[in-house]
Amino acid sequence: MPFDQLRSTLFASALLSTIQGLDHRSRSRIASQINSFDVCSQRDATHEIKRAALTVGIDLSAWECPSSRALYNTVRTADQWMEQGIVALSVQDLRAPLAQIHDIGPLMFAWGNLKILDRPAAAILNSRKPRLPNPDDRWLLATKRVVRAAIDRGFAIVSGYGLLPYCIVSLLAKGSPTLVACDEVLPFMQSPQQLQRFLAQYGELFDLDKTLFFSPFPPGRMPQRAVRYAERDHLVGALSSMILAVEIKERGNMQSVLQVAIERGLPVEYANDQCPGVEDTTAGNINLTSRTGEALKTGPADNGATFSRSQLESNISGKSDVYRQLCREPSYLIHYTRSCPGPWPGQSWAEYCRSLVEGVSEASHSAFDTLVRILRERRIRGSRRLIRGAESVVCLTECVPRELQDLIEWRKGLVRWNFEPYGLAFGRKSLFDLGAKPVIYAVEEAFADLSPDLKHLFQCQNHSDKQWTFEKEWRIKGDLCLADFDPRDLVVIVVTHAEAAVIQEQFGYKVALAGIQMRKSGRSRQKVL
């Protein structure tokens, strides 16, 4: 695209983002019809944008161009994008055979190495996966094999970020030519702060010199996440000259992408899922195992876990008194750990994906893995999630393991359990001396009356017909460092004898078995009385 044309298109895209009532597809359609004009002229800008809108059937006759100062700022924005290397591309600029975009705007924005468009490109398709993947999951092993084979055959790799299968593919392709489809405004068109957050989270997945980023979303108000994901997935297909299908869910985005690719006449290959000695832990997907497209279902979705009282024959040898002490003496506060879908706090997506690809210990991020990580780092990281006020806190409870059974429930809105039976018990007096305080359970109106140094302790006592007071919660500001405690006063809570042995061998802490075990099932909770 010539310099003046690109400048006019980027200027119009920035200006259209300020017009109320235009969705992202309308903005894309208008921007795709912009001709070169004098971006510093209010009259020319008004005339050209209204003309382009009318061309695609959108009436902007009542729209008035902003002030000269606003126009100047828009010109600066467009020029900054050009200096950063942002380009605008149409469908005709794609070199994939029979390129066509399914239900996506006609204009795309790109940043990176444009020479990659000259190469044949292969997309590796995987539907969404269970939230706690394992390094030996069949889909992951097959994806590793397929990406290596595609690179060896000379293909650029088409991928994305944000969802685990895309991040895995991007990491495996790092160092090779890669096309990346975005599910948001191109990160390099966002503010410096937003770009830095993007690079901190995902930058290590890519070799930026060998990557070309694409976005079908012009600046401005974004559609809902489901729409963004669908358009991102179809852009992956449109950028590809071959589709390599690993595991695809029925009636999902990826099946739609695959169907469009077949209609376009793209070559489609299906991963051979024969991985000897590997237990199939993938759920809810179709394994496409042959070039004929014959599919085999792998079974019901693994959406979570239920908890039941364990049938443990005895407590860990020599430790039964530890558990009885926990339950008998009101002198402990316990921080229970949970599984952690996705990266740990402070861990980038690249580090997380690398741990899965390399089979690193604790890569599955189970509640036990979380506990081991805390003991290895010797600190519990504070969090602001679901906390009122501006403080990060560590949450604890007076509830001993035997009390959890009646409290454990699946939080649908958070897509997780409120408790899992793993934790670390601290002496209450030591925590109190460090600043831990009981949560203030009160009505919503009471929050405004609290002083700033107490707001982090507030918890609405009734919400959605739930009584939170039963959780007997305490909170302490900031991180909680294990070095501040006498190791003899700490008790680690686990479920199985094997887990207890790991804790004792690696860390030497006292261990108690929770008396509650986790077994995989559906999301509905089953109590064993």
XYZ file of C-alpha atoms in Angstrom:
529
model
C 0.000 0.000 0.000
C 1.499 3.405 -0.976
C 2.602 5.730 1.838
C -0.227 8.288 1.408
C -2.846 5.556 1.126
C -1.612 3.805 4.271
C -1.500 7.078 6.207
C -5.063 7.918 5.145
C -6.322 4.428 6.066
C -4.678 4.450 9.496
C -5.901 8.010 10.136
C -9.460 7.040 9.183
C -9.279 3.933 11.405
C -8.224 6.034 14.379
C -10.956 8.605 13.688
C -13.671 5.969 13.184
C -12.891 4.518 16.616
C -14.384 7.670 18.158
C -17.750 7.432 16.367
C -20.459 6.013 18.597
C -22.678 3.267 17.251
C -20.225 1.745 14.772
C -19.305 -1.866 15.506
C -15.898 -3.246 14.583
C -17.063 -4.742 11.282
C -18.632 -1.463 10.164
C -15.419 0.377 11.017
C -13.430 -2.197 9.054
C -15.714 -1.960 6.034
C -15.525 1.848 5.954
C -11.747 1.935 6.424
C -11.298 -0.581 3.603
C -12.881 1.930 1.162
C -10.774 4.947 2.116
C -8.911 6.685 -0.694
C -5.827 8.817 -0.174
C -6.675 12.335 1.093
C -5.188 15.254 3.042
C -5.453 14.027 6.638
C -4.726 17.516 7.987
C -7.851 18.971 6.351
C -11.102 18.788 8.306
C -13.097 19.222 5.123
C -11.253 16.456 3.248
C -11.438 14.072 6.227
C -15.163 14.628 6.642
C -15.878 14.210 2.944
C -13.777 11.050 2.499
C -15.055 9.214 5.556
C -18.685 9.975 4.681
C -18.070 8.894 1.087
C -16.432 5.612 2.147
C -19.277 4.923 4.588
C -21.894 5.513 1.921
C -20.041 3.116 -0.404
C -20.661 0.255 2.044
C -24.226 1.342 2.847
C -23.609 3.184 6.119
C -25.099 6.650 6.580
C -22.768 9.060 8.392
C -24.357 12.214 6.999
C -25.053 13.521 10.519
C -21.480 12.969 11.693
C -19.311 16.006 12.233
C -15.532 15.939 12.069
C -13.914 16.687 15.453
C -12.047 19.878 16.305
C -8.739 20.850 14.792
C -6.935 19.819 17.980
C -8.581 16.385 17.979
C -7.742 16.039 14.303
C -4.121 16.888 15.049
C -3.952 14.203 17.747
C -5.444 11.678 15.337
C -2.793 12.518 12.735
C -0.104 12.013 15.398
C -1.568 8.619 16.274
C -1.605 7.493 12.635
C 1.956 8.707 12.115
C 3.138 6.904 15.255
C 1.586 3.681 13.986
C 3.397 4.088 10.679
C 6.694 4.752 12.454
C 6.190 1.563 14.454
C 5.694 -0.427 11.265
C 1.916 -0.926 11.286
C 0.454 -1.783 7.877
C -3.117 -2.276 6.642
C -3.837 -5.297 4.433
C -6.867 -6.447 2.473
C -7.906 -10.003 1.660
C -6.227 -9.603 -1.717
C -2.886 -9.071 0.028
C -2.974 -12.582 1.500
C -1.079 -15.145 -0.497
C -2.834 -18.229 0.823
C -4.582 -20.141 -2.020
C -8.176 -19.019 -2.544
C -7.862 -16.742 0.478
C -11.226 -15.779 1.865
C -12.284 -14.503 5.236
C -15.247 -16.118 6.922
C -17.422 -13.525 8.636
C -14.543 -11.081 9.229
C -14.110 -7.468 8.184
C -12.286 -6.816 4.899
C -9.381 -4.854 6.408
C -6.649 -6.251 8.621
C -3.786 -4.648 10.514
C -0.347 -6.219 10.688
C 3.056 -5.719 12.303
C 6.251 -7.660 11.709
C 8.097 -9.448 8.941
C 5.943 -9.138 5.800
C 8.244 -11.481 3.857
C 6.668 -14.400 5.711
C 3.568 -13.936 3.546
C 5.599 -15.289 0.618
C 5.916 -18.696 2.294
C 3.359 -21.519 2.416
C 1.824 -21.591 5.873
C 0.316 -24.393 7.969
C -2.168 -24.015 10.823
C -2.206 -26.598 13.620
C -5.769 -26.818 14.931
C -6.721 -27.851 18.448
C -9.970 -27.110 20.229
C -9.947 -25.844 23.791
C -8.491 -28.274 26.320
C -9.136 -29.134 29.985
C -8.041 -26.349 32.283
C -5.323 -28.458 33.928
C -3.357 -30.164 31.153
C -0.631 -32.718 31.734
C 2.656 -33.010 29.833
C 1.654 -36.522 28.696
C -1.739 -35.524 27.271
C -2.161 -37.052 23.851
C -3.066 -33.765 22.146
C 0.111 -32.150 23.475
C 2.378 -34.980 22.312
C 0.697 -34.989 18.886
C 0.997 -31.192 18.603
C 4.728 -31.316 19.321
C 5.185 -33.916 16.606
C 3.025 -32.094 14.036
C 4.695 -28.686 14.519
C 8.155 -30.190 14.108
C 7.067 -31.999 10.947
C 5.482 -28.851 9.440
C 8.640 -26.802 10.056
C 10.786 -29.555 8.541
C 8.574 -29.444 5.436
C 9.298 -25.722 4.999
C 5.980 -24.279 6.236
C 5.571 -21.084 8.195
C 3.375 -21.771 11.227
C 0.058 -19.981 11.788
C -0.873 -19.602 15.436
C -2.076 -17.184 18.104
C -1.858 -16.585 21.858
C -4.172 -16.375 24.871
C -5.485 -19.953 24.687
C -3.172 -22.794 25.653
C -3.141 -24.729 22.325
C -2.151 -21.565 20.438
C 0.536 -20.688 23.001
C 1.986 -24.193 22.794
C 2.152 -24.011 18.983
C 3.703 -20.524 19.104
C 6.388 -21.667 21.540
C 7.168 -24.771 19.468
C 7.442 -22.600 16.337
C 9.663 -19.966 17.963
C 12.675 -19.296 15.766
C 10.798 -20.329 12.610
C 8.627 -18.040 10.430
C 5.321 -17.557 12.247
C 2.034 -15.817 11.470
C 0.088 -14.810 14.577
C -3.653 -14.045 14.565
C -4.765 -11.704 17.373
C -8.100 -11.712 19.193
C -7.807 -8.011 20.040
C -6.626 -4.752 18.525
C -3.076 -5.306 17.311
C -0.936 -4.996 20.482
C 1.502 -2.744 18.629
C -1.337 -0.251 17.997
C -2.211 -0.034 21.683
C -0.761 2.255 24.334
C 2.867 1.724 25.426
C 1.623 0.384 28.771
C -0.694 -2.147 27.108
C 2.052 -3.217 24.706
C 4.455 -3.764 27.597
C 1.876 -5.918 29.395
C 1.404 -7.950 26.223
C 5.137 -8.460 25.771
C 5.602 -9.364 29.434
C 2.863 -11.958 29.198
C 3.395 -13.395 25.721
C 6.541 -11.860 24.196
C 8.797 -14.829 25.005
C 6.595 -17.072 22.868
C 7.841 -15.382 19.695
C 10.978 -14.489 17.820
C 9.765 -11.037 16.787
C 12.172 -10.842 13.831
C 10.529 -13.946 12.336
C 6.919 -13.191 13.233
C 4.071 -11.328 11.516
C 1.123 -10.346 13.718
C -2.366 -9.929 12.241
C -5.568 -8.470 13.677
C -8.993 -8.196 12.012
C -10.055 -5.684 14.686
C -9.752 -1.947 14.008
C -9.168 0.379 16.967
C -12.241 1.168 19.037
C -14.934 -0.704 20.917
C -14.425 -4.459 20.766
C -17.070 -7.178 20.373
C -17.732 -9.849 22.983
C -15.063 -12.451 23.642
C -16.888 -15.270 21.826
C -17.030 -13.148 18.646
C -13.376 -12.177 18.946
C -12.297 -15.791 19.405
C -14.343 -16.974 16.425
C -12.932 -14.276 14.143
C -9.389 -14.945 15.365
C -9.813 -18.671 14.638
C -11.140 -18.035 11.136
C -8.258 -15.648 10.466
C -5.895 -18.501 11.373
C -7.580 -20.580 8.672
C -7.502 -17.753 6.129
C -3.763 -17.216 6.588
C -3.039 -20.893 5.958
C -2.254 -22.844 2.822
C -2.561 -26.160 4.701
C -4.510 -27.322 7.763
C -3.061 -29.854 10.217
C -5.861 -31.020 12.535
C -4.901 -32.582 15.860
C -8.019 -32.730 18.065
C -11.177 -30.833 17.220
C -14.385 -30.553 19.188
C -17.759 -31.120 17.580
C -19.724 -27.956 16.781
C -16.895 -25.724 17.969
C -14.969 -22.884 16.338
C -12.263 -25.185 15.036
C -14.711 -27.496 13.310
C -16.125 -24.433 11.526
C -12.600 -23.342 10.530
C -11.905 -26.836 9.225
C -15.130 -26.878 7.210
C -14.324 -23.511 5.584
C -10.844 -24.782 4.723
C -12.315 -27.872 3.064
C -14.730 -25.692 1.072
C -11.782 -23.544 -0.049
C -10.047 -26.670 -1.279
C -7.107 -26.402 1.109
C -5.181 -29.617 1.814
C -6.144 -30.972 5.239
C -4.096 -33.554 7.127
C -5.122 -35.274 10.329
C -2.688 -36.127 13.102
C -1.926 -39.782 13.726
C -2.905 -40.163 17.383
C -0.989 -43.351 18.058
C 1.235 -42.507 20.991
C 2.338 -45.847 22.537
C 2.258 -45.988 26.308
C 0.455 -42.681 26.701
C -2.744 -42.550 28.723
C -5.470 -40.542 27.022
C -6.243 -37.684 29.399
C -7.738 -35.407 26.759
C -11.495 -35.018 27.002
C -14.437 -33.828 25.006
C -12.757 -33.731 21.577
C -12.822 -35.602 18.315
C -9.581 -37.293 17.343
C -9.221 -36.870 13.603
C -6.937 -39.765 12.873
C -6.924 -40.284 9.126
C -7.038 -38.373 5.869
C -10.596 -39.617 5.417
C -11.723 -37.501 8.360
C -13.097 -40.443 10.328
C -13.520 -39.315 13.913
C -13.344 -41.157 17.228
C -14.823 -39.690 20.391
C -12.590 -39.781 23.426
C -15.276 -39.649 26.110
C -17.089 -37.202 28.388
C -15.605 -33.868 29.267
C -13.458 -33.601 32.373
C -14.798 -30.326 33.698
C -13.653 -30.468 37.272
C -13.436 -32.702 40.285
C -15.635 -33.722 43.186
C -14.482 -34.429 46.684
C -15.368 -37.226 49.077
C -14.198 -38.475 52.484
C -11.186 -40.656 51.903
C -10.977 -44.242 53.050
C -7.462 -43.777 54.375
C -6.508 -46.742 56.538
C -4.357 -44.657 58.849
C -2.625 -41.355 59.139
C 0.939 -41.030 58.015
C 3.218 -42.970 60.318
C 4.004 -40.986 63.443
C 1.854 -38.048 62.341
C -1.592 -38.858 63.658
C -0.974 -36.590 66.634
C -0.241 -33.728 64.234
C -3.682 -33.927 62.664
C -5.399 -34.270 66.035
C -3.458 -31.228 67.221
C -4.666 -29.220 64.218
C -8.272 -30.124 64.911
C -8.171 -29.845 68.677
C -6.272 -26.641 69.325
C -7.658 -23.342 67.992
C -4.099 -22.090 67.507
C -3.672 -22.487 63.738
C -4.719 -20.557 60.663
C -4.568 -22.415 57.347
C -3.896 -21.187 53.825
C -5.505 -23.713 51.477
C -4.071 -23.968 47.987
C -5.984 -24.489 44.735
C -5.132 -25.707 41.295
C -3.937 -22.919 39.005
C -5.117 -23.111 35.380
C -2.627 -21.290 33.202
C 0.584 -19.607 34.374
C 1.443 -19.230 38.031
C 1.423 -15.684 39.422
C 4.648 -14.160 38.177
C 5.081 -16.820 35.468
C 4.871 -15.909 31.783
C 2.928 -17.930 29.237
C 6.187 -18.961 27.610
C 7.528 -20.343 30.892
C 4.258 -22.192 31.521
C 4.130 -23.702 28.032
C 7.791 -24.670 28.211
C 7.155 -26.545 31.459
C 4.408 -28.560 29.763
C 6.420 -29.220 26.611
C 9.470 -30.321 28.624
C 7.490 -32.269 31.232
C 8.774 -30.208 34.155
C 7.721 -31.244 37.655
C 4.557 -29.443 38.840
C 3.720 -28.433 35.241
C 0.125 -29.620 35.712
C -0.525 -26.849 38.286
C -2.683 -29.003 40.558
C -3.418 -27.893 44.116
C -0.542 -30.104 45.288
C 1.739 -28.514 42.664
C 0.726 -25.101 43.995
C 1.623 -26.195 47.504
C 5.034 -27.509 46.422
C 5.747 -24.262 44.599
C 4.947 -22.250 47.721
C 7.323 -24.397 49.781
C 10.038 -24.125 47.133
C 9.692 -20.319 46.818
C 9.206 -20.041 50.591
C 6.435 -17.521 50.193
C 2.708 -17.222 49.508
C 2.026 -14.461 47.001
C -0.626 -11.919 47.905
C -3.467 -11.278 45.465
C -6.051 -8.534 44.905
C -8.525 -10.807 43.131
C -12.001 -10.563 44.697
C -10.596 -8.258 47.393
C -12.143 -4.862 48.059
C -9.712 -1.988 48.419
C -6.267 -1.555 46.903
C -4.265 -4.090 48.943
C -2.950 -7.490 47.913
C -3.617 -10.028 50.636
C -3.059 -13.644 51.608
C -6.242 -15.374 52.751
C -6.361 -17.877 55.604
C -9.068 -19.642 57.558
C -9.732 -21.108 60.986
C -11.411 -24.116 59.301
C -9.494 -27.350 59.815
C -9.656 -30.029 57.092
C -12.527 -31.967 58.664
C -14.695 -28.825 58.387
C -14.056 -28.461 54.649
C -16.387 -31.253 53.604
C -19.506 -29.158 54.140
C -17.921 -26.013 52.674
C -16.475 -27.335 49.414
C -18.501 -26.275 46.393
C -17.985 -25.544 42.719
C -17.932 -21.792 42.019
C -19.428 -21.665 38.540
C -18.698 -17.980 38.041
C -15.019 -18.470 38.927
C -14.789 -21.867 37.197
C -13.064 -23.415 40.228
C -13.590 -24.962 43.643
C -13.670 -22.645 46.635
C -11.440 -25.029 48.598
C -9.174 -27.959 47.799
C -7.739 -30.165 50.560
C -4.125 -28.955 50.413
C -2.659 -26.249 52.567
C -0.174 -24.835 55.009
C -1.026 -24.261 58.671
C 0.626 -21.430 60.626
C 0.570 -20.571 64.297
C -2.168 -18.019 64.832
C -0.133 -15.916 67.263
C 2.768 -15.612 64.818
C 0.391 -14.512 62.055
C -1.346 -12.036 64.347
C 2.020 -10.511 65.270
C 2.725 -10.058 61.531
C -0.565 -8.213 61.007
C -3.132 -10.911 60.168
C -6.679 -9.966 61.179
C -10.107 -11.597 60.957
C -12.274 -10.651 58.023
C -15.002 -8.108 58.751
C -18.298 -9.717 57.729
C -20.870 -6.961 57.313
C -23.656 -5.634 55.116
C -22.681 -3.920 51.867
C -23.453 -0.438 53.211
C -20.789 -0.818 55.906
C -17.888 -0.842 53.443
C -17.975 2.921 52.872
C -17.629 3.520 56.627
C -14.421 1.509 56.990
C -11.096 3.317 57.211
C -8.711 2.706 54.272
C -6.477 0.421 56.365
C -9.425 -1.916 57.027
C -11.088 -2.051 53.627
C -9.067 -5.103 52.566
C -10.740 -7.019 55.407
C -14.303 -6.395 54.233
C -16.479 -9.272 53.081
C -20.190 -8.919 52.431
C -21.758 -11.336 54.901
C -24.579 -12.349 52.543
C -24.246 -12.603 48.787
C -26.240 -14.726 46.327
C -27.951 -16.508 49.217
C -24.570 -17.578 50.655
C -23.322 -17.131 54.189
C -19.613 -16.359 53.997
C -19.143 -16.264 57.779
C -18.811 -20.059 57.810
C -15.439 -19.705 56.090
C -13.950 -18.022 59.216
C -11.528 -16.085 57.055
C -8.477 -14.059 58.064
C -6.327 -11.856 55.826
C -2.810 -10.446 55.926
C -1.458 -7.731 53.653
C 1.179 -8.480 51.032
C 3.119 -11.707 50.611
C 3.582 -14.213 53.416
C 7.211 -15.340 53.732
C 7.855 -18.750 55.292
C 11.218 -17.477 56.564
C 9.274 -15.444 59.136
C 8.146 -18.643 60.898
C 9.827 -21.373 62.905
C 9.651 -24.450 60.604
C 8.683 -26.551 63.609
C 5.464 -24.533 63.927
C 4.367 -25.149 60.305
C 2.165 -28.063 59.259
C 1.691 -29.054 55.618
C -1.684 -30.593 54.708
C -1.909 -33.081 51.836
C -4.224 -35.902 50.741
C -2.161 -39.023 50.094
C 0.700 -40.885 51.757
C 2.793 -40.460 48.599
C 2.339 -36.665 48.692
C 3.253 -36.621 52.380
C 6.447 -38.543 51.624
C 7.389 -35.996 48.931
C 6.917 -33.086 51.347
C 8.977 -34.732 54.084
C 11.783 -35.806 51.766
C 12.090 -32.459 49.954
C 11.267 -29.963 52.696
C 11.234 -31.713 56.079
C 8.025 -30.111 57.384
C 5.501 -31.821 59.610
C 2.688 -33.307 57.530
C -0.975 -34.095 58.196
C -3.363 -35.933 55.896
C -6.530 -33.980 55.187
C -8.916 -36.942 55.311
C -10.507 -35.640 52.082
C -9.493 -36.875 48.683
C -10.097 -35.596 45.189
C -11.383 -37.836 42.436
C -12.190 -36.806 38.885
C -15.828 -36.582 37.949
C -18.341 -34.037 36.678
C -18.855 -30.598 38.138
C -21.764 -31.644 40.328
C -20.638 -32.337 43.888
C -21.240 -35.785 45.374
C -21.032 -36.086 49.144
C -20.177 -39.422 50.685
C -21.935 -39.635 54.002
